[in-house]
mmCIF file of C-alpha atoms in Angstrom:
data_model
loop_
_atom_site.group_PDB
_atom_site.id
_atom_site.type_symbol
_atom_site.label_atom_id
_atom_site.label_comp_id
_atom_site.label_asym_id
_atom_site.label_seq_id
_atom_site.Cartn_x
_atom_site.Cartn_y
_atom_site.Cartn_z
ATOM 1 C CA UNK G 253 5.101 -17.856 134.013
ATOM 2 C CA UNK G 254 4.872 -14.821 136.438
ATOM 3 C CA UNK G 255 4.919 -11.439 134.936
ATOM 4 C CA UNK G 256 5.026 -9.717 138.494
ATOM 5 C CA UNK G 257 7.793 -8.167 140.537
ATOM 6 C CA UNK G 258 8.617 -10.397 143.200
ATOM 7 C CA UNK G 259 10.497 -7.808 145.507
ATOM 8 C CA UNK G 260 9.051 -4.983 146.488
ATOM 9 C CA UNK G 261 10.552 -1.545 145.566
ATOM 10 C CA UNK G 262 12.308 -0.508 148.966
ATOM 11 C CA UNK G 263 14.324 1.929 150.304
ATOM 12 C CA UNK G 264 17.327 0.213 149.456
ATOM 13 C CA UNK G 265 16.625 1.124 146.128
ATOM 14 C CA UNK G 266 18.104 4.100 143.861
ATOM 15 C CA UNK G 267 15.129 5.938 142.963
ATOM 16 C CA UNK G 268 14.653 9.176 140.937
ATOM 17 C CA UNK G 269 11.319 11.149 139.860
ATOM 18 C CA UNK G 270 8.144 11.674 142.240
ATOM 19 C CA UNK G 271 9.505 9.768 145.485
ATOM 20 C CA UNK G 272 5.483 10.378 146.578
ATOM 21 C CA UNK G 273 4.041 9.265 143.029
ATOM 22 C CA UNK G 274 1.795 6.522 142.603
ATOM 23 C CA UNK G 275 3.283 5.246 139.647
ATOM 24 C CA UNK G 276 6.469 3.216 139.809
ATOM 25 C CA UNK G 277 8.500 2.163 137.014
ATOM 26 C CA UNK G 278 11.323 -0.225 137.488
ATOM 27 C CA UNK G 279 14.337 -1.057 134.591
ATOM 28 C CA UNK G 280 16.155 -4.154 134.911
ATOM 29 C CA UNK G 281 19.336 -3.013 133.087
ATOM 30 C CA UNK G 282 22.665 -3.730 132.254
ATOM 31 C CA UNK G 283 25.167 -1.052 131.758
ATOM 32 C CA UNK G 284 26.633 -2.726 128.630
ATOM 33 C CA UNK G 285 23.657 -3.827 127.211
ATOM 34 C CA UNK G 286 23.395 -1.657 123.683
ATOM 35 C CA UNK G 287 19.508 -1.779 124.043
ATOM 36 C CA UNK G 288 19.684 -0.694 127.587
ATOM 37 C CA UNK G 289 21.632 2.116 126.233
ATOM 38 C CA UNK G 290 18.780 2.667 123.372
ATOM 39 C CA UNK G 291 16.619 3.294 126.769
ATOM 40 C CA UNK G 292 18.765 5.253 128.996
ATOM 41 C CA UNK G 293 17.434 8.368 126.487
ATOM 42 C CA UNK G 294 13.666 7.593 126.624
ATOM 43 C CA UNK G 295 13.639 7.363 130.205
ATOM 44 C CA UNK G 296 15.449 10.887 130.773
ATOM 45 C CA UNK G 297 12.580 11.988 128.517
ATOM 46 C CA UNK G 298 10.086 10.252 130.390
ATOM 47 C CA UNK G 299 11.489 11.885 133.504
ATOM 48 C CA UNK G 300 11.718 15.467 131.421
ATOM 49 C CA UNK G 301 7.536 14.516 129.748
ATOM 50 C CA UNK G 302 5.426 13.242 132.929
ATOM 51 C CA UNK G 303 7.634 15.027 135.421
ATOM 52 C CA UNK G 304 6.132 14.555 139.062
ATOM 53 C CA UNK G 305 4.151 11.855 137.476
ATOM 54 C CA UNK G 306 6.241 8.623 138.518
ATOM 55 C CA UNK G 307 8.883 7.574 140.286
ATOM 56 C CA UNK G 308 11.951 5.769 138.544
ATOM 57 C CA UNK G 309 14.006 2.701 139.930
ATOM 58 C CA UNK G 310 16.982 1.328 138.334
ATOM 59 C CA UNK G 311 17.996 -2.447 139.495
ATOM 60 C CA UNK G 312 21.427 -3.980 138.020
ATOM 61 C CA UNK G 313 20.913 -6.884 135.848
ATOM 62 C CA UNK G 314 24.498 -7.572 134.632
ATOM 63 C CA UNK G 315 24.820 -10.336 132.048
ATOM 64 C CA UNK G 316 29.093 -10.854 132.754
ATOM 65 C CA UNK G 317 29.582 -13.647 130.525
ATOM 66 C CA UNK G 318 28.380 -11.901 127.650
ATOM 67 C CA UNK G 319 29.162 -8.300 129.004
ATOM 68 C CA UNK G 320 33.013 -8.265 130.257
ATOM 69 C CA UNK G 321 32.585 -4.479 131.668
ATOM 70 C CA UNK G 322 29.160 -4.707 133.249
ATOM 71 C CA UNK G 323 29.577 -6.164 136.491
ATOM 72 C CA UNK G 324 32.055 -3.483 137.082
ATOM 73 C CA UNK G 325 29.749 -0.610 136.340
ATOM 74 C CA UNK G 326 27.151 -1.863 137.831
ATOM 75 C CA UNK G 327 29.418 -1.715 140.926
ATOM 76 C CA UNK G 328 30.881 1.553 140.075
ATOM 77 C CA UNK G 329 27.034 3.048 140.097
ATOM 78 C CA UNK G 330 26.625 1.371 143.727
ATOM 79 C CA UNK G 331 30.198 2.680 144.956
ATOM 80 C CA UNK G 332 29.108 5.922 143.788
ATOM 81 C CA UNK G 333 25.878 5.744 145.529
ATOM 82 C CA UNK G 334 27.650 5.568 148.754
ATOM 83 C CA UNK G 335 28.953 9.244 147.712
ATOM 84 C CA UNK G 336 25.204 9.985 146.730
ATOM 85 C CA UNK G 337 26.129 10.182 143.277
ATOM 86 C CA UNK G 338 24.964 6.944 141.754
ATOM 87 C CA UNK G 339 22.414 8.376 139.545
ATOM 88 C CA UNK G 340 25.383 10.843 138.188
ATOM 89 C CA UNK G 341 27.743 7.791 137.973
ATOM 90 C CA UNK G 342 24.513 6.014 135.854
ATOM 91 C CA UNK G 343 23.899 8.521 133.203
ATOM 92 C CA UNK G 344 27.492 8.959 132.511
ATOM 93 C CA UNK G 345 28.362 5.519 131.866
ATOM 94 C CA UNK G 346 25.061 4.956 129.778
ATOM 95 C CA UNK G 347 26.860 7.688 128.106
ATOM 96 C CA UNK G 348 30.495 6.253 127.570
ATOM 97 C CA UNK G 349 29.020 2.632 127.442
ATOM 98 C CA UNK G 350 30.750 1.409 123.902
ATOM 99 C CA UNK G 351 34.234 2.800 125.095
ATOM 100 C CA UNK G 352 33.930 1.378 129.234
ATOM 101 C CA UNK G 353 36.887 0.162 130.594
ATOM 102 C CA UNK G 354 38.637 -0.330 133.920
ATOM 103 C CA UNK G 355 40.263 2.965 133.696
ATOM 104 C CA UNK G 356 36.961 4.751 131.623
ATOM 105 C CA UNK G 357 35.821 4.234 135.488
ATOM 106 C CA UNK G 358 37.826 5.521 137.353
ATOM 107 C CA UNK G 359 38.232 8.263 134.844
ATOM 108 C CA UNK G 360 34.298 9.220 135.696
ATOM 109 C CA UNK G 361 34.673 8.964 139.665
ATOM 110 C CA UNK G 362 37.383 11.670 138.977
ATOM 111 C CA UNK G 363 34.786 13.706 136.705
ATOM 112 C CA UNK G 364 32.400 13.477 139.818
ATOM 113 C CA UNK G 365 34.792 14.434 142.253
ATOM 114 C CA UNK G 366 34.270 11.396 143.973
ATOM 115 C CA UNK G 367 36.764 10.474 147.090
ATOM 116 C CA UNK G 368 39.032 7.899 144.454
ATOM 117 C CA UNK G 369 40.257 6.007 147.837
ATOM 118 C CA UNK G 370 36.761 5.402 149.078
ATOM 119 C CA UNK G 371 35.552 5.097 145.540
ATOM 120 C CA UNK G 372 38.082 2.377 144.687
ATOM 121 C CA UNK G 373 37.493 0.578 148.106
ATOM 122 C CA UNK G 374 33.873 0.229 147.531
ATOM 123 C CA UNK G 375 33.766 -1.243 144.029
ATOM 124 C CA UNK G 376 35.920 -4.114 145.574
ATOM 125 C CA UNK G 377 32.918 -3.811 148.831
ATOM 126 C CA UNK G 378 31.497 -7.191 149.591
ATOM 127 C CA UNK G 379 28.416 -5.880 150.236
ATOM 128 C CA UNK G 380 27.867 -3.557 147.157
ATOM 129 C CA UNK G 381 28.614 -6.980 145.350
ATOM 130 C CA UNK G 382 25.972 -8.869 147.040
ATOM 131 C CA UNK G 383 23.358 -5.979 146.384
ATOM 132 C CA UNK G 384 24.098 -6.480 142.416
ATOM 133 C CA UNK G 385 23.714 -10.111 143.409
ATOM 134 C CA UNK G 386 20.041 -9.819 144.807
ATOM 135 C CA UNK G 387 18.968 -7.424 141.893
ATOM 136 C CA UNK G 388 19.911 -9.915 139.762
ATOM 137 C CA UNK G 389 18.706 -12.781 141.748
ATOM 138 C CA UNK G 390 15.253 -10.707 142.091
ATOM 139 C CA UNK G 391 14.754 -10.004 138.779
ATOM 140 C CA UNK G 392 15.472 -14.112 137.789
ATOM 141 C CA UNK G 393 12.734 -14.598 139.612
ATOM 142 C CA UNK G 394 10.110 -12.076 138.616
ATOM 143 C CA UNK G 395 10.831 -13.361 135.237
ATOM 144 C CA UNK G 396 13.310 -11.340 133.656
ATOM 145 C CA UNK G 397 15.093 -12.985 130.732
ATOM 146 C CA UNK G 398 16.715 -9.973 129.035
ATOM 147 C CA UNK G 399 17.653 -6.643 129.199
ATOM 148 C CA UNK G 400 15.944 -3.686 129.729
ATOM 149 C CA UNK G 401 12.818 -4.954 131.239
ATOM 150 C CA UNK G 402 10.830 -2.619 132.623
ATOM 151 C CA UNK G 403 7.975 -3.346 135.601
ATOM 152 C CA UNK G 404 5.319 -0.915 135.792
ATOM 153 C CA UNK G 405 3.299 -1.090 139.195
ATOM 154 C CA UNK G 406 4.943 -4.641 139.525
ATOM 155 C CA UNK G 407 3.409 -6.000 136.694
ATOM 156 C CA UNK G 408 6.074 -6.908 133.776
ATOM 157 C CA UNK G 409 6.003 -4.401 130.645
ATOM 158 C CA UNK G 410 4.920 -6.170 127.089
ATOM 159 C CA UNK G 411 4.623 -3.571 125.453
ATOM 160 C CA UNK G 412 8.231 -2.128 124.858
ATOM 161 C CA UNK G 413 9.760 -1.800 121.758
ATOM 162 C CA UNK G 414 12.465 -0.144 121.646
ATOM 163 C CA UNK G 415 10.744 3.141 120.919
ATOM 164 C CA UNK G 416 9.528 6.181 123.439
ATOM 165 C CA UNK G 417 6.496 6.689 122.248
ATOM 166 C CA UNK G 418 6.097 2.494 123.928
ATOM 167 C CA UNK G 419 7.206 4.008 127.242
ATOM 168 C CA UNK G 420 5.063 7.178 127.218
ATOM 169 C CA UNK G 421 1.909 5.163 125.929
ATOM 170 C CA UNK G 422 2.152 3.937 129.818
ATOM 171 C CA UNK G 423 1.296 7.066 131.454
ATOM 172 C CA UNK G 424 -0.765 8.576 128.834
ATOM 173 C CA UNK W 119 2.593 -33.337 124.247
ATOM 174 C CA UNK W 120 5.843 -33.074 126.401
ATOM 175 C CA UNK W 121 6.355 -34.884 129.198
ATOM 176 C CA UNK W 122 4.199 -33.722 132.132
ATOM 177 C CA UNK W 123 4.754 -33.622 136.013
ATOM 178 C CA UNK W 124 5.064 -37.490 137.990
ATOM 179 C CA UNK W 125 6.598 -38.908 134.749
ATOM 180 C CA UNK W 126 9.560 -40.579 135.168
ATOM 181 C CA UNK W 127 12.660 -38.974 133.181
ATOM 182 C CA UNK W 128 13.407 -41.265 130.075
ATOM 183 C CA UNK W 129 17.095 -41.978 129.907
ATOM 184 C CA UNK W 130 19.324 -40.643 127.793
ATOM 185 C CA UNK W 131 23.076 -40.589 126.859
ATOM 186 C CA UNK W 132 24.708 -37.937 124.452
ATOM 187 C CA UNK W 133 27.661 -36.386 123.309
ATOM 188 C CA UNK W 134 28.665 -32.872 125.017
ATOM 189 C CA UNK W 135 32.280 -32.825 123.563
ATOM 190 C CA UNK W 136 33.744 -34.743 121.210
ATOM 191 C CA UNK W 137 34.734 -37.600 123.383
ATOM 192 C CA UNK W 138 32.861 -37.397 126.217
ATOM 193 C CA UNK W 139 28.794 -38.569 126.900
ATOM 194 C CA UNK W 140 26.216 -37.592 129.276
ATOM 195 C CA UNK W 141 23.454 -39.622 130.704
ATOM 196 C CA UNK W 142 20.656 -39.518 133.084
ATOM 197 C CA UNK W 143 22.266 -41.593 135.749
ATOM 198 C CA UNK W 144 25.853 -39.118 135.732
ATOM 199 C CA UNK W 145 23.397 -36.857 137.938
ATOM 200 C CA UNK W 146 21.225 -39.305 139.963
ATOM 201 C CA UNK W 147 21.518 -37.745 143.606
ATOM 202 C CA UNK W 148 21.067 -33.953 142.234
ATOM 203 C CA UNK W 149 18.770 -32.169 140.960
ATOM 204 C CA UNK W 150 18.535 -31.837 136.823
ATOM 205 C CA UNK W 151 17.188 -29.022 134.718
ATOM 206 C CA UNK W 152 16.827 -29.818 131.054
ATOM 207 C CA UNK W 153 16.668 -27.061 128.385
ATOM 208 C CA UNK W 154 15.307 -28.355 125.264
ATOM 209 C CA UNK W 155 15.914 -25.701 122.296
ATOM 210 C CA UNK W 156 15.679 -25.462 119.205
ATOM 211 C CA UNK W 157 18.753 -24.374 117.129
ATOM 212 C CA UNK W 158 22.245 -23.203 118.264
ATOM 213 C CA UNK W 159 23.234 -19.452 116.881
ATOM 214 C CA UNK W 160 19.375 -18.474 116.846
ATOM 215 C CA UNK W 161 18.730 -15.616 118.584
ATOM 216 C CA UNK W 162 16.224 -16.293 120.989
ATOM 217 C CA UNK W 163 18.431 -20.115 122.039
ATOM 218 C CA UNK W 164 21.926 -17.964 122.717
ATOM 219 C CA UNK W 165 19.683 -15.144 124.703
ATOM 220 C CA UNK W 166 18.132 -18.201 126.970
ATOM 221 C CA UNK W 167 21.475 -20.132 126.541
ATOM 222 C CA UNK W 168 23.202 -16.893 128.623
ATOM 223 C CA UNK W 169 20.415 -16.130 130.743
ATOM 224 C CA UNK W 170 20.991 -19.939 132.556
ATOM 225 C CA UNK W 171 24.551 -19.034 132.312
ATOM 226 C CA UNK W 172 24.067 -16.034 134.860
ATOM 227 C CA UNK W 173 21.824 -18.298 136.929
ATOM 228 C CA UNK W 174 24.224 -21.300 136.986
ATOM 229 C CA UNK W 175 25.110 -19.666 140.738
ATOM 230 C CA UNK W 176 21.061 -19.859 141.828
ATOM 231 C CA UNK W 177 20.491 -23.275 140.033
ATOM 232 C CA UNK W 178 23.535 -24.704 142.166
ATOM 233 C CA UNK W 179 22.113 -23.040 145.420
ATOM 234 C CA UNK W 180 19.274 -25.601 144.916
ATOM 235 C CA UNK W 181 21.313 -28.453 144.007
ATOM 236 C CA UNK W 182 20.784 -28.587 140.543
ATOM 237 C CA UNK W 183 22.523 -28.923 137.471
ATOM 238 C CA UNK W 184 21.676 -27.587 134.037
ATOM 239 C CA UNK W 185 22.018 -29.233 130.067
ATOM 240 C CA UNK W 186 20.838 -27.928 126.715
ATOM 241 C CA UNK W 187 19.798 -30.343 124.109
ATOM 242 C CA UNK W 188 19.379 -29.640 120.602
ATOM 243 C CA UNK W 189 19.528 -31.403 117.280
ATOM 244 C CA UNK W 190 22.988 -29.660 116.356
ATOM 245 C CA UNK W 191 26.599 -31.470 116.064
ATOM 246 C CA UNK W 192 28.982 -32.145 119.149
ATOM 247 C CA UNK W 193 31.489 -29.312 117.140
ATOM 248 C CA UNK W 194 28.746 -26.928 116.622
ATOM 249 C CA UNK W 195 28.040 -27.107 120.198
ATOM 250 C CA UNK W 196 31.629 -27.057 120.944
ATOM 251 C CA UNK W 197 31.656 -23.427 119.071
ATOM 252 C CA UNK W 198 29.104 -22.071 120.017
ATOM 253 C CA UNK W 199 30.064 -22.622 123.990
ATOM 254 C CA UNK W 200 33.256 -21.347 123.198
ATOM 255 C CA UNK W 201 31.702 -18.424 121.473
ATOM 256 C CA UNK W 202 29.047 -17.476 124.064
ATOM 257 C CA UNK W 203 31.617 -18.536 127.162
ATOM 258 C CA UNK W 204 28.392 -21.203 128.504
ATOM 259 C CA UNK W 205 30.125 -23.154 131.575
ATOM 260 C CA UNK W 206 27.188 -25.597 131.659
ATOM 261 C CA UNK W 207 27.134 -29.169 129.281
ATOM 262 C CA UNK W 208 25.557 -28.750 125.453
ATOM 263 C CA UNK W 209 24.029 -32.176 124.333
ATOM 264 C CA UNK W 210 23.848 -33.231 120.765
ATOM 265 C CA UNK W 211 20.508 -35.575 120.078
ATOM 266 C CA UNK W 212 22.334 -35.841 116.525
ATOM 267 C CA UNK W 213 21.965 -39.531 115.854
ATOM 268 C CA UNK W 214 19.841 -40.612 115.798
ATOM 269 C CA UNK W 215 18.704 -37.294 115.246
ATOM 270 C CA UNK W 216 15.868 -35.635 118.103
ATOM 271 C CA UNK W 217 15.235 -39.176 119.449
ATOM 272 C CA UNK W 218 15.916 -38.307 122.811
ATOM 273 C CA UNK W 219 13.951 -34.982 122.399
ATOM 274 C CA UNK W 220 11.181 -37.100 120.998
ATOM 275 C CA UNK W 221 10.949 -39.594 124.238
ATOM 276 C CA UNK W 222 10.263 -36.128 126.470
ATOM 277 C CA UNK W 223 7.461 -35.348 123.575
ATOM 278 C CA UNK W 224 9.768 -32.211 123.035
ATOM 279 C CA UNK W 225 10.399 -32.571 119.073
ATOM 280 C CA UNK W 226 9.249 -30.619 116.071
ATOM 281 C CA UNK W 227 8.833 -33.085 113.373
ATOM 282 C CA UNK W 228 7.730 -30.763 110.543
ATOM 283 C CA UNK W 229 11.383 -28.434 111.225
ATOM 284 C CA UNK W 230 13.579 -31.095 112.807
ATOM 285 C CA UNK W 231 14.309 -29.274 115.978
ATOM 286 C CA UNK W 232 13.687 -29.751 119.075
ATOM 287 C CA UNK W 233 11.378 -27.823 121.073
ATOM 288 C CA UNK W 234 11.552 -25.036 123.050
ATOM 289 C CA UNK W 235 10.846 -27.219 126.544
ATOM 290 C CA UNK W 236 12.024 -27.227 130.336
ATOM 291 C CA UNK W 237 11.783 -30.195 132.651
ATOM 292 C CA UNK W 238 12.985 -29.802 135.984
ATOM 293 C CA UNK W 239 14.013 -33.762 137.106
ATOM 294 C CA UNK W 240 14.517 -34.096 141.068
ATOM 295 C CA UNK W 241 17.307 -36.853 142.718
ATOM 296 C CA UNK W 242 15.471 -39.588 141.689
ATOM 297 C CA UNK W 243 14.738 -38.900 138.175
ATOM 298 C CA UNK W 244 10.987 -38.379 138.589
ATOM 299 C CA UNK W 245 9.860 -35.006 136.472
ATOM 300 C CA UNK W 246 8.862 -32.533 138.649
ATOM 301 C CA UNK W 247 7.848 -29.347 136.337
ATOM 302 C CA UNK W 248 7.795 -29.233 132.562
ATOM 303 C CA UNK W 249 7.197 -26.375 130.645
ATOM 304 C CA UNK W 250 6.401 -25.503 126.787
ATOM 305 C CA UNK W 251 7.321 -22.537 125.239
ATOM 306 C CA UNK W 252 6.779 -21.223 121.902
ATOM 307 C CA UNK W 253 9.405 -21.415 119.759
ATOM 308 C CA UNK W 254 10.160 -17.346 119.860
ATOM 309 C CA UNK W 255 10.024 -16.992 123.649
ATOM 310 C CA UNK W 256 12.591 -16.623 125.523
ATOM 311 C CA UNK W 257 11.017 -18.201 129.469
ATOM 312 C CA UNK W 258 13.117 -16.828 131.553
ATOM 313 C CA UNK W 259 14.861 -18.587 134.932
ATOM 314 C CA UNK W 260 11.859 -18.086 136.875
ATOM 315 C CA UNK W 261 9.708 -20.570 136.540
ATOM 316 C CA UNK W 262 12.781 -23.210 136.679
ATOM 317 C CA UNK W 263 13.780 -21.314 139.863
ATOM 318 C CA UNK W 264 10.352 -21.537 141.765
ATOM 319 C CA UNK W 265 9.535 -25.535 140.574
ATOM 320 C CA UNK W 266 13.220 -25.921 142.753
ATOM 321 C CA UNK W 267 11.996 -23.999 145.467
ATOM 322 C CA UNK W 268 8.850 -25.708 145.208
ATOM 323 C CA UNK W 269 10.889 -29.259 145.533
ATOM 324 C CA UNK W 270 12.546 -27.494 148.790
ATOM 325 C CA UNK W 271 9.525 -27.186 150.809
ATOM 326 C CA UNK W 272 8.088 -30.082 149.991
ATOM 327 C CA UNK W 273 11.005 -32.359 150.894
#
């Protein structure tokens, strides 16, 4: 089976860290996903350890049918990245992810002093919804059968195991 | 050894719900996947099991449906569907039990499951990708997703 990312990291994607690095990690998360929320920590870390060293991508994975709330959040991060604050909108519902709800949403948008109208408008955007669709899609076929999975360089990460020291080993 | 590439799909015809069967021929015309697995509840099965779930959307994009066959009961299937909200068939190879899993070379006679395997079957029930996993992988859409895509271009 292929191990490699099939789409290329573009511009189209929310991306945090060394924009100029070399290194490129990519997560394949789901906002509901408790071991996605086991990583959320590590890779503020990683971000905090090898500063300047790599450049971080997020891509929604969101499994519905098992995860009621994440489709939602994974739109709320996108409708919030229209107000430039989806990496703001990320970490706090990584944060808040065992109590999410409709109105836990809406709650944050207000906490970010997002425009509610706009905000509320583009969680129901066709588009936005179709972006979550090819991350997914992507990530099906590059191989990704759970959540997190992590690509470093394109090439799919083994090696995770739900500790940091897993995710530092990569750039040490 | 599981069935391999050119073969053509032995038949089959099993219980998904209590009073209903599946065969081969229900799906002549479209494009089959079939998900051999070992046990219902295991861990590794219900993450796979939810992963095709998600995909159900892609696998119809190429035409193809999807079934999981394992060794357990029509009502454990029936539960565990319910319990992991699957919208695609469960089939029980109960009785006799893993004889359809053993005609696609996909059973595990010393635990008496079937076999973590995945044969994609095109319209007219030739096999056109099989795969073998080990039991405690979890393989993912994608190599069910590019055998379709495969079948696409070379229509």
């Amino acid at each position: 089976m292929t191990s490699t990312l099939r789409n290329p990291v573009t511009e189209q994607d929310h991306s945090t860290g060394n924009p100029h690095a070399e290194m490129i990690l990519v997560e394949y998360g789901d906002y509901q996903c408790p071991h996605c929320g086991i990583a959320h920590p590590f890779i503020k870390k990683l971000l905090k350890e090898f500063k300047g060293e790599f450049r971080f991508i997020f891509r929604n994975f969101p499994l519905q049918e098992s995860h009621p709330m994440a489709m939602m959040a994974a739109l709320a991060s996108e409708a919030a990245g229209k107000q430039s604050k989806f990496w703001e909108m990320h970490d706090i519902i990584f944060e808040h992810q065992r109590s999410l709800s409709p109105d836990a949403i809406l709650h944050f948008a207000d906490k970010l002093k997002l425009n509610e109208t706009q905000f509320e408008k583009d969680l129901r955007n066709k588009e936005l919804l179709e972006k979550v669709e090819d991350d997914m899609e992507g990530g099906l076929r590059s191989g990704v059968n759970g959540t997190p999975t992590f690509f470093l360089n394109g090439k799919k990460v083994n090696s995770y195991d739900e500790s940091y020291d897993s995710l530092a080993a990569l750039f040490r | 050894m599981i069935l391999q590439k050119g073969t053509i799909a032995p038949d089959f015809e099993l219980y998904t719900t209590p009073d209903q069967k599946l065969k081969l021929s229900d799906f002549k015309g479209k494009r089959l996947i079939l998900a051999f697995y070992p046990a219902d509840w295991s861990p590794v099965c219900s993450d796979q099991m939810s992963l095709y779930n998600e995909t159900l959307r892609l696998f119809h994009k190429y035409n193809a449906e999807i079934l999981g066959i394992s060794v357990d009961s029509k009502w454990c299937h029936m539960a565990f569907e319910e319990n992991r909200n699957l919208h695609f068939p469960l089939l029980a190879d109960f009785e006799p039990k893993g004889e359809v899993s053993r005609r696609y070379g996909a059973y595990d006679e010393e635990t008496g499951e079937s076999l973590r395997a995945l044969f994609v079957i095109d319209e007219k029930g030739i096999i056109r990708w099989s795969h073998l996993s080990p039991d405690s992988v979890n393989p993912g859409a994608d190599g069910i997703l590019d055998a379709l895509e495969e079948m696409d271009k070379t229509k």
